[in-house]
Amino acid sequence: MKLKRTHNCGELTNNNNGETVRLSGWVENYRDHGGVAFIDLNDRWGTTQIVFHPDIAGEHHKIAHTLRSQDVISIEGKVSARPEGMANARLGTGEIEVYISDFELLNKSKTPPFEINHSGETNQEVLLKHRYLDLRSRKMQKNLIFRSELTNKIRNYFNDQQFVEIETPILTRATPEGARDYLVPSRTNPGKFFALPQSPQLFKQALMVSGYDRYFQIARCFRDEDLRADRQPEFTQVDIEMSFVDQEDVMSVTEGLMAGLMKDMFSKDLTLPLPRITYDQSMLEYGCDAPDLRFGLKIKDLSDVFVNTGFSVFKNAVKNGGAVRSINLKGAAEKLSRKDLDDMTPFAARFKAKGVAWIKMTAEGPQSPIVKFFSEEESAELYKRMEAETGDVLIFLADKEEVVCQSLAALRLDLGKKLGLIDENELNFTWVVDFPMFGKDHKARPTSLHHPFTAPKTEDLDRMEDDVFDVKTNAYDLVLNGCELGGGSIRIHRKDVQERVFRILGIDEEEARDKFGFLLDSLDYGAPPHGGLALGLDRMAMLFLKTPSLRDVIAFPKTQKATCMMTEAPGNVEEEQMEELFIASTVEDEE
Amino acid sequence: MKLKRTHNCGELTNNNNGETVRLSGWVENYRDHGGVAFIDLNDRWGTTQIVFHPDIAGEHHKIAHTLRSQDVISIEGKVSARPEGMANARLGTGEIEVYISDFELLNKSKTPPFEINHSGETNQEVLLKHRYLDLRSRKMQKNLIFRSELTNKIRNYFNDQQFVEIETPILTRATPEGARDYLVPSRTNPGKFFALPQSPQLFKQALMVSGYDRYFQIARCFRDEDLRADRQPEFTQVDIEMSFVDQEDVMSVTEGLMAGLMKDMFSKDLTLPLPRITYDQSMLEYGCDAPDLRFGLKIKDLSDVFVNTGFSVFKNAVKNGGAVRSINLKGAAEKLSRKDLDDMTPFAARFKAKGVAWIKMTAEGPQSPIVKFFSEEESAELYKRMEAETGDVLIFLADKEEVVCQSLAALRLDLGKKLGLIDENELNFTWVVDFPMFGKDHKARPTSLHHPFTAPKTEDLDRMEDDVFDVKTNAYDLVLNGCELGGGSIRIHRKDVQERVFRILGIDEEEARDKFGFLLDSLDYGAPPHGGLALGLDRMAMLFLKTPSLRDVIAFPKTQKATCMMTEAPGNVEEEQMEELFIASTVEDEE
């Protein structure tokens, strides 16, 4: 076989004119122009036009017309500048073509089940089953090569900053993230199971106790959850942990990474420090803890305005401890039809909202089914607060606070898109900080909002037991275009504080010992103050590439049922294998 | 808390004399000299001597004697050149000390269960249970930081060579390496199981079909085997695959990596290309396929010399299809006692050898229980072939070839060490090439010596069905100091050849479809010629660091029973978890 290429298919230019070269790759686009045959030869680097001229190709000329798309060939030929006016500016190699003088067929291809560079409307199952062909598309090659470069830049950044890359186990114990674990039965420990890690959290904290000071890993993590479009059973996270640091140190290292990536990959200068918004402010102004700041449409609270209003929907919402909030859709009066406004109610109903009220500010005055219920003072205060002007549309939610937040957050995003307020080319970063330490479970008992190792803010330490839901943590999420890229926190390094937090969470001593015994022990032996962060690499690649699906940045993704269509994983196993592992299937044999 | 360090504990020198600095770290070695207290402050980067002088430290001076080893503190103080003659040359910071003026205790430590920088004789269970403390030792910090640097250099090498780093799944199907798989029951596919990959073999071949051309990954792999000292249930391999290449291309890329590593990490110039030895030659001259070439003691075959000898042990061995082979222990007559020579027989018995014969070449002539059986011609030919001289010792094995090889290989290594022939500082690389394509199973049927995707040598293709055990492959192992660092092969890229190999291996069409369906399919759609290699990263780090155990280069290793003493993995799981996964434990409940 003649394999030794002199060049790849993406690098020949006029500078190579006259050189004899050998190329290998995949055939595409056979054309015949008056007895001269042309094909495009593809590889990862590009496309080169190959010419089979009867006077030069000799016996190989006959072969040209037998070639089919995706055949693999190796050719030798002379580089020739294309005739005046025939250059193809869309092609890196568009200045030249190669006149073939030697040829070898390395492998034939059957007709693929879809166009390699398909439009995206091809049946997903067929694409996933033949993933090795879909991965040959220009789009997927671009995406995976981008991801590879991204990964390398991230690693080099942390190496340059004296982070130590340390691999932590995949076969381990249940970790504290609280999602469902993947389990692995042990053959050598009958009846026992490994869990695949949901994160390296406990290990990276152990490494801080060990004095590694700055740890990083690009770590595979696993969650056996029901999958959405932006979830996969296994995912990759950029995982870091640092000692002798406060929140600003971790955020600053992360910002340095993002600024470097923006500069290297998009030639963009990121202004540092990145904006910070508190959790409380984000919930109030954007209705969520991952605000999309590429556009305005801020939410404003009007609850105090409508405490005693004649409009009972608003009044009752406030009286029952809920809220009345509004967004001013600046200048949208012309753009939104009556139907658009009415459709907001069923839209918000998905979040259990009973209705969406609106006021259209027209030249003839406010148009709305609800203004007639307001007092003059209420109207005046409302318009003032909302900075309402002719041409604006105000929309209102009045409900339990959670419903108001969720409905307005979703409406805001939807309207941002509809009103064309979002610059799709922008990459807008923000930090969300000062998270509450505890959330409430369905019985209103405290639960960890992050994980039980997150440290309370020092100033809140003394009132942790009394004002539990008011306690804030040094936790921080990095948000890009309204998606959480990742987050982290300063951890508890003192055993007494950790034990108090476990008590508040209703984790008794035995359970704490059983689940986190070594972590508790390690706090007794010189644990330094430490904190860290984890960023979703898959999601980062997806957002940077502005592609809608994680499948576009993962080589071999799984379906929503967690199957791999290509390998047909998961598969059947033999009875004996299960016996060796001390397990039995509870699924009835169908034979 | 005062966290913001100005320096780490390893960087202050006379150049910092007079500066006020803040350091954080772990306390070691409290000493009091006439009312002035000294401690060593440690971190990952080094050790700095801290002085509590009553006139300078003020109130903090009292604290000094309350400090215990491994307490975590933050201090501020002035850097001061040590007095003439008091510098400590063994310490990077030995020119200076820091006179403390401010102090904060960040965390107390209990007395650790062992000295952090222990001698290595500490109970292994205690060390593994408190792994976070053992990892704080200078030795483990050095090892893991080395491994991190090694990993980064490897990645950068492949990135520079235009390899694309692509992550392949951990939740997948059984792979063809043939060791026992770790299994993961699927919740969403009742009765089915994922397998953890023994290697990314099938995926990397798929990626070649996809046109990525050059793939690499530092990949976690899993084998549920009974563990030896140099095995772990999960291990890390440097995994590469290339398209349009032959064996020399893959070897050459690998050699470039090794030369770069030797230069960067050991300032050593590696002569390229590395030596190559064929499998047949290695088996003959070293008795194994991973020869340690740091020393001689080559094995020589004498079977033809003793075809008709009067010494029936030798004669019968040859008659029964076995071999007579010998090593000349050059100049060892003085060094080996009669007992040393006699002890070789029980040593070789471990490999089923019935005995080890020997001849001591003394000034008075050959001393040996066996020379009397040899004819004059046999003796003459023997001495000539073995280049035997006065002072040498010849040792002999006569048995089935396998037994001869294994026994002499082990004796050679043992004697190489005993006779002081091994330079422990040498890093000696060699390639072993031209492996047979097939081995024999217990019923003498052909099995894959590598895996079923390894390509036969083109010249052997035509006789694959007829002379099956003579067929050689383009497979290659990289050996360092007698340990296999890794290996690879050129793969089959033609479907007809792959199908023939499956037939020879007794894998019928249904089984082939079931196990490797997508791979077979992919060969139909433009599979390029390709090949690759995998190197064990753990073992590489171990050999480069000249440490005897994989545990010295893995942060959180498992025991021989595949348990993690620190996290107590594997652990128990709840009944409901198993139910969700459609499995039941077959272990009787002991309560």
XYZ file of N, CA, C and O in Angstrom, chain A residues 7-19 21 48 79-82 91-98:
108
model
N 1.488 15.604 1.907
C 0.699 16.725 2.406
C -0.670 16.204 2.810
O -1.067 15.116 2.421
N -1.410 17.012 3.578
C -2.806 16.681 3.800
C -3.663 17.399 2.759
O -3.132 18.162 1.931
N -4.959 17.165 2.795
C -5.835 17.707 1.740
C -6.192 19.175 1.962
O -6.989 19.734 1.214
N -5.638 19.814 2.970
C -6.022 21.198 3.247
C -4.904 22.198 3.128
O -5.095 23.370 3.449
N -3.742 21.805 2.635
C -2.615 22.734 2.782
C -1.954 23.195 1.489
O -1.097 24.090 1.522
N -2.332 22.603 0.355
C -1.631 22.992 -0.882
C -2.125 24.350 -1.390
O -3.318 24.624 -1.410
N -1.180 25.180 -1.786
C -1.508 26.495 -2.351
C -0.631 26.726 -3.585
O 0.155 25.845 -3.964
N -0.748 27.905 -4.148
C 0.096 28.261 -5.298
C 1.576 28.087 -5.017
O 2.372 27.867 -5.937
N 1.943 28.182 -3.743
C 3.360 28.000 -3.395
C 3.869 26.611 -3.733
O 5.067 26.381 -3.817
N 2.939 25.651 -3.849
C 3.350 24.280 -4.175
C 3.282 23.994 -5.664
O 3.498 22.851 -6.094
N 2.973 24.999 -6.444
C 2.813 24.813 -7.890
C 4.001 24.062 -8.491
O 5.154 24.414 -8.256
N 3.674 22.992 -9.200
C 4.721 22.223 -9.859
C 5.257 21.069 -9.044
O 5.922 20.177 -9.578
N 4.951 21.038 -7.732
C 5.456 19.934 -6.902
C 4.683 18.651 -7.166
O 3.506 18.676 -7.510
N 3.093 15.551 -5.409
C 2.616 15.295 -4.039
C 1.877 13.964 -3.974
O 1.433 13.439 -5.004
N -9.116 18.856 -1.589
C -8.267 19.211 -2.726
C -8.892 18.658 -3.995
O -9.360 17.512 -4.025
N 0.999 19.313 -8.582
C 0.195 20.476 -8.210
C 0.241 21.484 -9.345
O 1.314 21.765 -9.891
N -0.918 21.997 -9.703
C -0.976 22.944 -10.807
C -1.882 24.109 -10.420
O -2.987 23.909 -9.917
N -1.388 25.314 -10.613
C -2.223 26.491 -10.342
C -3.445 26.441 -11.252
O -3.337 26.062 -12.419
N -4.610 26.740 -10.713
C -5.808 26.719 -11.563
C -5.735 27.863 -12.561
O -5.128 28.908 -12.269
N -12.485 27.636 -0.867
C -11.672 26.476 -0.510
C -10.255 26.954 -0.175
O -9.666 27.725 -0.949
N -9.717 26.465 0.948
C -8.344 26.835 1.304
C -7.360 26.483 0.206
O -6.360 27.170 -0.014
N -7.652 25.386 -0.487
C -6.759 24.923 -1.558
C -7.284 25.350 -2.930
O -6.866 24.779 -3.958
N -8.175 26.331 -2.917
C -8.893 26.681 -4.146
C -8.030 27.256 -5.264
O -8.496 27.390 -6.404
N -6.788 27.605 -4.940
C -5.896 28.144 -5.981
C -5.328 27.070 -6.886
O -4.839 27.364 -7.968
N -5.363 25.815 -6.399
C -4.650 24.763 -7.141
C -5.553 23.563 -7.426
O -6.677 23.446 -6.922
N -5.038 22.664 -8.261
C -5.611 21.335 -8.412
C -4.448 20.377 -8.626
O -3.320 20.806 -8.896
N -4.701 19.088 -8.457
C -3.614 18.117 -8.575
C -3.916 17.171 -9.736
O -4.967 16.522 -9.750
